[in-house]
Tab-separated table of C-alpha atoms and ligand atoms in Angstrom:
chain	number	residue	atom	x	y	z
A	1	MET	CA	-49.106	-8.853	3.906
A	2	GLU	CA	-50.210	-12.223	5.329
A	3	VAL	CA	-48.218	-13.647	8.291
A	4	PHE	CA	-48.419	-17.474	9.013
A	5	LYS	CA	-47.080	-19.416	12.009
A	6	ASP	CA	-48.935	-22.665	11.043
A	7	LYS	CA	-47.582	-24.704	8.129
A	8	LEU	CA	-50.966	-26.267	7.153
A	9	ALA	CA	-52.673	-22.885	7.024
A	10	LEU	CA	-49.730	-21.558	4.783
A	11	SER	CA	-49.880	-24.676	2.446
A	12	ALA	CA	-53.619	-24.171	2.084
A	13	TYR	CA	-53.282	-20.416	1.368
A	14	LEU	CA	-50.617	-20.999	-1.271
A	15	SER	CA	-52.181	-24.072	-2.907
A	16	ASN	CA	-54.018	-22.132	-5.702
A	17	LYS	CA	-51.113	-19.711	-6.394
A	18	THR	CA	-49.612	-20.219	-9.770
A	19	LYS	CA	-46.155	-18.631	-9.538
A	20	VAL	CA	-44.733	-18.639	-6.097
A	21	GLY	CA	-41.335	-17.124	-5.255
A	22	PHE	CA	-39.686	-18.133	-1.976
A	23	VAL	CA	-36.939	-16.260	-0.028
A	24	PRO	CA	-35.969	-18.401	2.973
A	25	THR	CA	-34.231	-16.389	5.718
A	26	MET	CA	-33.144	-16.551	9.410
A	27	GLY	CA	-34.313	-13.021	9.958
A	28	ALA	CA	-32.257	-10.015	10.940
A	29	LEU	CA	-33.051	-8.839	7.544
A	30	HIS	CA	-30.924	-6.292	5.617
A	31	LYS	CA	-30.726	-4.872	2.009
A	32	GLY	CA	-29.260	-8.144	0.731
A	33	HIS	CA	-32.529	-9.930	1.766
A	34	VAL	CA	-34.676	-7.130	0.358
A	35	SER	CA	-32.827	-7.475	-3.013
A	36	LEU	CA	-33.853	-11.202	-2.964
A	37	ILE	CA	-37.504	-10.214	-2.288
A	38	LYS	CA	-37.446	-7.641	-5.159
A	39	LEU	CA	-36.014	-10.353	-7.552
A	40	SER	CA	-38.843	-12.579	-6.640
A	41	GLU	CA	-41.412	-9.854	-7.060
A	42	GLN	CA	-40.026	-9.260	-10.620
A	43	GLN	CA	-40.710	-12.846	-11.747
A	44	CYS	CA	-43.332	-14.338	-9.426
A	45	GLU	CA	-47.012	-13.536	-8.614
A	46	THR	CA	-46.670	-14.328	-4.945
A	47	THR	CA	-43.517	-13.778	-2.822
A	48	VAL	CA	-43.152	-15.707	0.409
A	49	CYS	CA	-40.447	-15.028	2.887
A	50	SER	CA	-39.692	-17.342	5.897
A	51	ILE	CA	-38.078	-16.130	9.058
A	52	PHE	CA	-36.668	-19.223	10.936
A	53	VAL	CA	-33.460	-19.378	12.984
A	54	ASN	CA	-32.622	-23.041	12.045
A	55	PRO	CA	-31.014	-24.698	15.137
A	56	ALA	CA	-29.938	-27.734	12.968
A	57	GLN	CA	-27.421	-25.692	11.025
A	58	PHE	CA	-25.554	-24.178	13.919
A	59	ASN	CA	-22.445	-26.205	14.897
A	60	ASP	CA	-21.629	-23.719	17.570
A	61	LYS	CA	-24.237	-23.214	20.416
A	62	ASN	CA	-23.137	-19.737	21.233
A	63	ASP	CA	-23.584	-18.681	17.637
A	64	LEU	CA	-27.237	-19.892	17.764
A	65	LEU	CA	-27.833	-18.140	21.103
A	66	ASN	CA	-26.228	-14.889	19.806
A	67	TYR	CA	-27.860	-14.970	16.410
A	68	PRO	CA	-29.660	-11.524	16.036
A	69	ARG	CA	-33.476	-11.754	16.241
A	70	THR	CA	-35.333	-8.640	15.055
A	71	THR	CA	-38.631	-9.917	14.152
A	72	GLU	CA	-40.708	-6.687	14.408
A	73	LYS	CA	-38.237	-4.708	12.314
A	74	ASP	CA	-38.055	-7.564	9.814
A	75	LEU	CA	-41.897	-7.574	9.331
A	76	ALA	CA	-41.863	-3.716	8.794
A	77	LEU	CA	-39.091	-4.225	6.257
A	78	LEU	CA	-40.896	-7.008	4.420
A	79	LYS	CA	-44.119	-4.993	4.304
A	80	GLU	CA	-42.317	-2.048	2.898
A	81	ALA	CA	-40.542	-4.180	0.361
A	82	GLY	CA	-43.996	-5.448	-0.883
A	83	CYS	CA	-43.664	-9.020	0.294
A	84	ASN	CA	-47.033	-10.872	0.107
A	85	VAL	CA	-46.574	-13.722	2.703
A	86	VAL	CA	-44.446	-14.334	5.753
A	87	PHE	CA	-43.921	-17.595	7.426
A	88	ILE	CA	-42.656	-17.538	10.990
A	89	PRO	CA	-42.745	-21.057	12.374
A	90	GLU	CA	-41.784	-22.312	15.843
A	91	VAL	CA	-39.207	-24.959	16.085
A	92	ASP	CA	-41.740	-27.792	16.530
A	93	GLU	CA	-43.644	-26.783	13.539
A	94	ILE	CA	-40.491	-27.479	11.399
A	95	TYR	CA	-38.976	-30.324	13.366
A	96	PRO	CA	-41.932	-32.353	14.904
A	97	PRO	CA	-40.529	-35.222	16.851
A	98	HIS	CA	-41.967	-37.856	14.335
A	99	LEU	CA	-40.112	-36.619	11.419
A	100	PRO	CA	-36.479	-37.821	11.397
A	101	MET	CA	-33.614	-35.763	10.130
A	102	GLN	CA	-32.361	-36.741	6.666
A	103	HIS	CA	-28.814	-37.354	5.785
A	104	TYR	CA	-27.901	-35.966	2.349
A	105	ASP	CA	-24.754	-36.833	0.355
A	106	PHE	CA	-23.553	-33.738	-1.459
A	107	GLY	CA	-20.212	-35.308	-2.395
A	108	ALA	CA	-16.940	-33.369	-2.364
A	109	MET	CA	-18.718	-30.067	-2.417
A	110	GLU	CA	-19.875	-30.303	1.294
A	111	LYS	CA	-16.387	-31.274	2.502
A	112	VAL	CA	-14.542	-28.042	1.607
A	113	MET	CA	-14.505	-24.605	3.089
A	114	GLU	CA	-17.773	-24.059	5.153
A	115	GLY	CA	-18.374	-27.709	5.045
A	116	GLU	CA	-14.937	-28.471	6.509
A	117	HIS	CA	-15.094	-25.705	9.166
A	118	ARG	CA	-18.668	-26.112	10.194
A	119	PRO	CA	-19.319	-29.806	10.538
A	120	GLY	CA	-22.987	-30.782	10.055
A	121	HIS	CA	-23.875	-27.220	8.837
A	122	PHE	CA	-24.972	-28.043	5.295
A	123	ASN	CA	-26.898	-31.159	6.352
A	124	GLY	CA	-28.825	-29.050	8.919
A	125	MET	CA	-29.330	-26.289	6.228
A	126	ALA	CA	-30.471	-28.862	3.702
A	127	ASN	CA	-33.014	-30.347	6.154
A	128	VAL	CA	-34.641	-27.084	6.817
A	129	VAL	CA	-34.613	-26.020	3.135
A	130	GLN	CA	-36.241	-29.281	2.102
A	131	ARG	CA	-38.808	-28.965	4.812
A	132	LEU	CA	-39.621	-25.317	3.897
A	133	PHE	CA	-39.749	-26.188	0.174
A	134	ALA	CA	-42.250	-29.072	1.001
A	135	ILE	CA	-44.470	-26.570	2.837
A	136	VAL	CA	-44.221	-23.628	0.501
A	137	GLN	CA	-43.970	-25.550	-2.829
A	138	PRO	CA	-42.360	-22.678	-4.563
A	139	HIS	CA	-41.763	-22.482	-8.249
A	140	PHE	CA	-38.685	-20.261	-7.730
A	141	ALA	CA	-36.453	-19.900	-4.709
A	142	PHE	CA	-33.992	-17.163	-4.155
A	143	PHE	CA	-30.526	-17.522	-2.500
A	144	GLY	CA	-27.751	-14.843	-2.059
A	145	GLU	CA	-24.315	-15.423	-3.578
A	146	LYS	CA	-22.601	-14.332	-0.336
A	147	ASP	CA	-23.333	-17.865	0.709
A	148	PHE	CA	-22.034	-19.246	-2.566
A	149	GLN	CA	-21.386	-22.706	-1.217
A	150	GLN	CA	-24.849	-22.825	0.216
A	151	LEU	CA	-26.240	-21.858	-3.122
A	152	CYS	CA	-24.320	-24.816	-4.759
A	153	VAL	CA	-25.583	-27.208	-2.143
A	154	VAL	CA	-29.106	-26.074	-2.454
A	155	LYS	CA	-28.969	-26.579	-6.307
A	156	GLN	CA	-27.608	-30.055	-5.534
A	157	LEU	CA	-30.381	-30.737	-3.137
A	158	VAL	CA	-33.007	-29.782	-5.718
A	159	LYS	CA	-31.330	-32.103	-8.198
A	160	LEU	CA	-31.059	-34.970	-5.791
A	161	LEU	CA	-34.686	-34.850	-4.889
A	162	ASN	CA	-35.873	-33.944	-8.340
A	163	LEU	CA	-37.802	-30.937	-7.159
A	164	PRO	CA	-39.618	-28.739	-9.641
A	165	ILE	CA	-38.032	-25.592	-8.263
A	166	THR	CA	-35.775	-23.084	-10.125
A	167	ILE	CA	-32.976	-21.750	-7.778
A	168	VAL	CA	-32.209	-18.172	-8.615
A	169	PRO	CA	-28.993	-16.635	-7.298
A	170	GLY	CA	-28.918	-13.008	-6.031
A	171	ALA	CA	-25.776	-10.853	-6.355
A	172	ILE	CA	-23.800	-9.847	-3.147
A	173	ILE	CA	-25.086	-6.479	-1.762
A	174	ARG	CA	-22.367	-4.487	-0.051
A	175	GLU	CA	-22.160	-1.669	2.395
A	176	GLU	CA	-20.412	1.559	1.158
A	177	ASP	CA	-17.012	0.420	2.311
A	178	GLY	CA	-17.480	-2.945	0.580
A	179	LEU	CA	-18.457	-5.134	3.550
A	180	ALA	CA	-20.805	-7.686	2.246
A	181	MET	CA	-24.352	-7.429	3.901
A	182	SER	CA	-24.902	-10.006	6.612
A	183	SER	CA	-27.080	-10.347	9.637
A	184	ARG	CA	-23.963	-10.982	11.681
A	185	ASN	CA	-22.603	-7.586	10.900
A	186	MET	CA	-24.873	-6.021	13.618
A	187	LEU	CA	-22.831	-8.124	16.104
A	188	LEU	CA	-19.611	-6.334	15.475
A	189	THR	CA	-18.269	-3.669	17.874
A	190	PRO	CA	-17.551	-0.214	16.215
A	191	THR	CA	-13.801	-0.972	16.191
A	192	GLU	CA	-14.426	-4.436	14.689
A	193	ARG	CA	-16.859	-2.981	12.175
A	194	ALA	CA	-14.145	-0.368	11.074
A	195	GLN	CA	-11.711	-3.296	10.191
A	196	ALA	CA	-14.339	-5.501	8.541
A	197	SER	CA	-13.927	-3.642	5.288
A	198	GLY	CA	-10.457	-5.394	5.178
A	199	ILE	CA	-12.255	-8.649	3.801
A	200	TYR	CA	-13.536	-6.685	0.703
A	201	GLU	CA	-10.333	-4.742	0.364
A	202	THR	CA	-8.359	-8.099	0.385
A	203	LEU	CA	-10.663	-9.681	-2.266
A	204	THR	CA	-10.369	-6.726	-4.598
A	205	ARG	CA	-6.574	-6.516	-4.130
A	206	ILE	CA	-6.200	-10.143	-5.024
A	207	LYS	CA	-8.583	-9.893	-8.023
A	208	THR	CA	-6.590	-6.823	-9.283
A	209	ASN	CA	-3.239	-8.699	-8.851
A	210	SER	CA	-4.378	-12.076	-10.138
A	211	LYS	CA	-3.101	-11.798	-13.756
A	212	GLY	CA	0.445	-12.997	-13.638
A	213	SER	CA	0.754	-14.757	-10.296
A	214	ASN	CA	0.215	-18.290	-9.242
A	215	PRO	CA	-2.659	-19.180	-6.692
A	216	HIS	CA	-0.170	-20.009	-3.860
A	217	GLU	CA	1.634	-16.617	-4.084
A	218	LEU	CA	-1.825	-14.867	-4.205
A	219	LEU	CA	-3.011	-16.541	-1.158
A	220	GLN	CA	0.130	-15.823	0.736
A	221	TYR	CA	-0.306	-12.237	-0.379
A	222	ALA	CA	-3.837	-12.236	0.944
A	223	HIS	CA	-2.859	-13.582	4.319
A	224	GLU	CA	-0.113	-10.847	4.565
A	225	ASN	CA	-2.668	-8.130	3.584
A	226	PHE	CA	-4.781	-9.215	6.648
A	227	ARG	CA	-1.853	-8.057	8.839
A	228	ASN	CA	-3.206	-4.566	8.139
A	229	TYR	CA	-6.348	-5.605	9.973
A	230	PRO	CA	-5.133	-6.982	13.416
A	231	LEU	CA	-8.621	-7.760	14.575
A	232	ILE	CA	-9.248	-10.109	11.756
A	233	THR	CA	-8.151	-13.651	11.958
A	234	PRO	CA	-8.421	-15.439	8.592
A	235	GLU	CA	-9.902	-19.002	8.819
A	236	TYR	CA	-9.531	-19.939	5.207
A	237	ILE	CA	-8.672	-18.115	1.889
A	238	GLN	CA	-9.061	-20.225	-0.979
A	239	PHE	CA	-9.606	-20.267	-4.791
A	240	ALA	CA	-12.301	-22.651	-6.047
A	241	TYR	CA	-13.914	-23.373	-9.406
A	242	ALA	CA	-17.452	-21.960	-9.506
A	243	ASP	CA	-18.997	-24.957	-11.023
A	244	ASN	CA	-18.077	-27.612	-8.515
A	245	LEU	CA	-16.070	-25.822	-5.727
A	246	GLU	CA	-13.030	-27.867	-6.323
A	247	ASN	CA	-9.869	-26.218	-4.918
A	248	VAL	CA	-7.722	-24.419	-7.487
A	249	LYS	CA	-4.160	-25.583	-7.561
A	250	ALA	CA	-2.979	-24.283	-10.911
A	251	LEU	CA	-5.183	-21.651	-12.445
A	252	ASP	CA	-7.298	-23.053	-15.382
A	253	LYS	CA	-8.589	-19.883	-16.586
A	254	SER	CA	-11.053	-21.610	-19.010
A	255	ARG	CA	-13.285	-22.099	-15.953
A	256	ALA	CA	-14.880	-19.495	-13.652
A	257	ILE	CA	-12.837	-19.144	-10.525
A	258	ILE	CA	-13.991	-17.582	-7.207
A	259	LEU	CA	-11.933	-16.407	-4.272
A	260	PHE	CA	-13.516	-17.502	-0.929
A	261	ILE	CA	-12.584	-15.930	2.506
A	262	ALA	CA	-13.790	-16.796	5.892
A	263	VAL	CA	-12.589	-14.799	9.017
A	264	LYS	CA	-13.125	-14.371	12.670
A	265	LEU	CA	-13.474	-10.694	13.854
A	266	GLY	CA	-13.678	-10.985	17.590
A	267	LYS	CA	-16.478	-13.349	18.256
A	268	VAL	CA	-18.122	-12.824	14.878
A	269	ARG	CA	-17.521	-15.208	11.951
A	270	LEU	CA	-17.861	-13.582	8.484
A	271	ILE	CA	-17.665	-15.035	5.010
A	272	ASP	CA	-17.365	-13.373	1.624
A	273	ASN	CA	-16.326	-14.248	-2.021
A	274	MET	CA	-15.473	-12.559	-5.374
A	275	LEU	CA	-15.413	-13.923	-8.838
A	276	VAL	CA	-11.758	-13.513	-10.002
A	277	TYR	CA	-11.848	-15.076	-13.492
A	278	GLU	CA	-15.081	-15.293	-15.469
B	301	PAF	O1	-29.019	-18.391	4.328
B	301	PAF	C1	-29.669	-18.513	5.337
B	301	PAF	O2	-30.127	-17.549	5.926
B	301	PAF	C2	-30.095	-19.885	5.841
B	301	PAF	O3	-29.038	-20.792	5.639
B	301	PAF	C3	-31.339	-20.468	5.196
B	301	PAF	C4	-31.205	-20.665	3.697
B	301	PAF	C5	-32.456	-19.581	5.397
B	301	PAF	C6	-31.681	-21.843	5.729
B	301	PAF	O4	-31.792	-21.756	7.126
């Protein structure tokens, strides 16, 4: 496994590779990331993973400060997973002073849910993804469906910039009790961790009961269900159409609908989602 800190050296190394798969990450890697690496290995000749905690996408300073950093462990995990190349740049390498931040317009999609609750987050994320894409020049890039809205924004970015990159989604990987794998899970205290399964439990409960009820009743029911998990404070619970993330008012079952949840659990913010109508 080759490890690069320097973007020019990485670009030169990758320049003659024919089928490059790219998994951008912020480190603190888990089985969800490994599943993306494996997806890339199945369809690409060279798999590149980046580890970069992107300051531009954190709207909360403490969140950036507390974000878990486990580089040694990450490298061991990537080697074991068969990853070919790792890129671990310093902040200046990605954000040199002469390169101005871009402002992207993703339309209505960036104004709801994560966009509404984390101002500037998607623009910061898009800036780093564009820069990483320019360095790695992948043919395929892999993004997990846990961050479904991010996946939609990245697809939009590729369209907007007309990039020759295929964006491949990876299914959510869950712990045994249903908690979606996330780097932030390791920040939970044992008591918080015990209640964190309430997110998945609520998603499945709503999916099971979604047949005859209207969205308003179902969301009310979801909020009530969280009373069984007093450490969890829901931030938003919302149905949205999978194709454009438009809020679902009356269920149009001819379109795929996803239930999205964001919660605070102590100081940790977690998100999850589930397809309720295919
Ligand atoms: O999903 C993430 O870990 C990050 O948002 C990403 C895509 C690596 C960009 O910093």
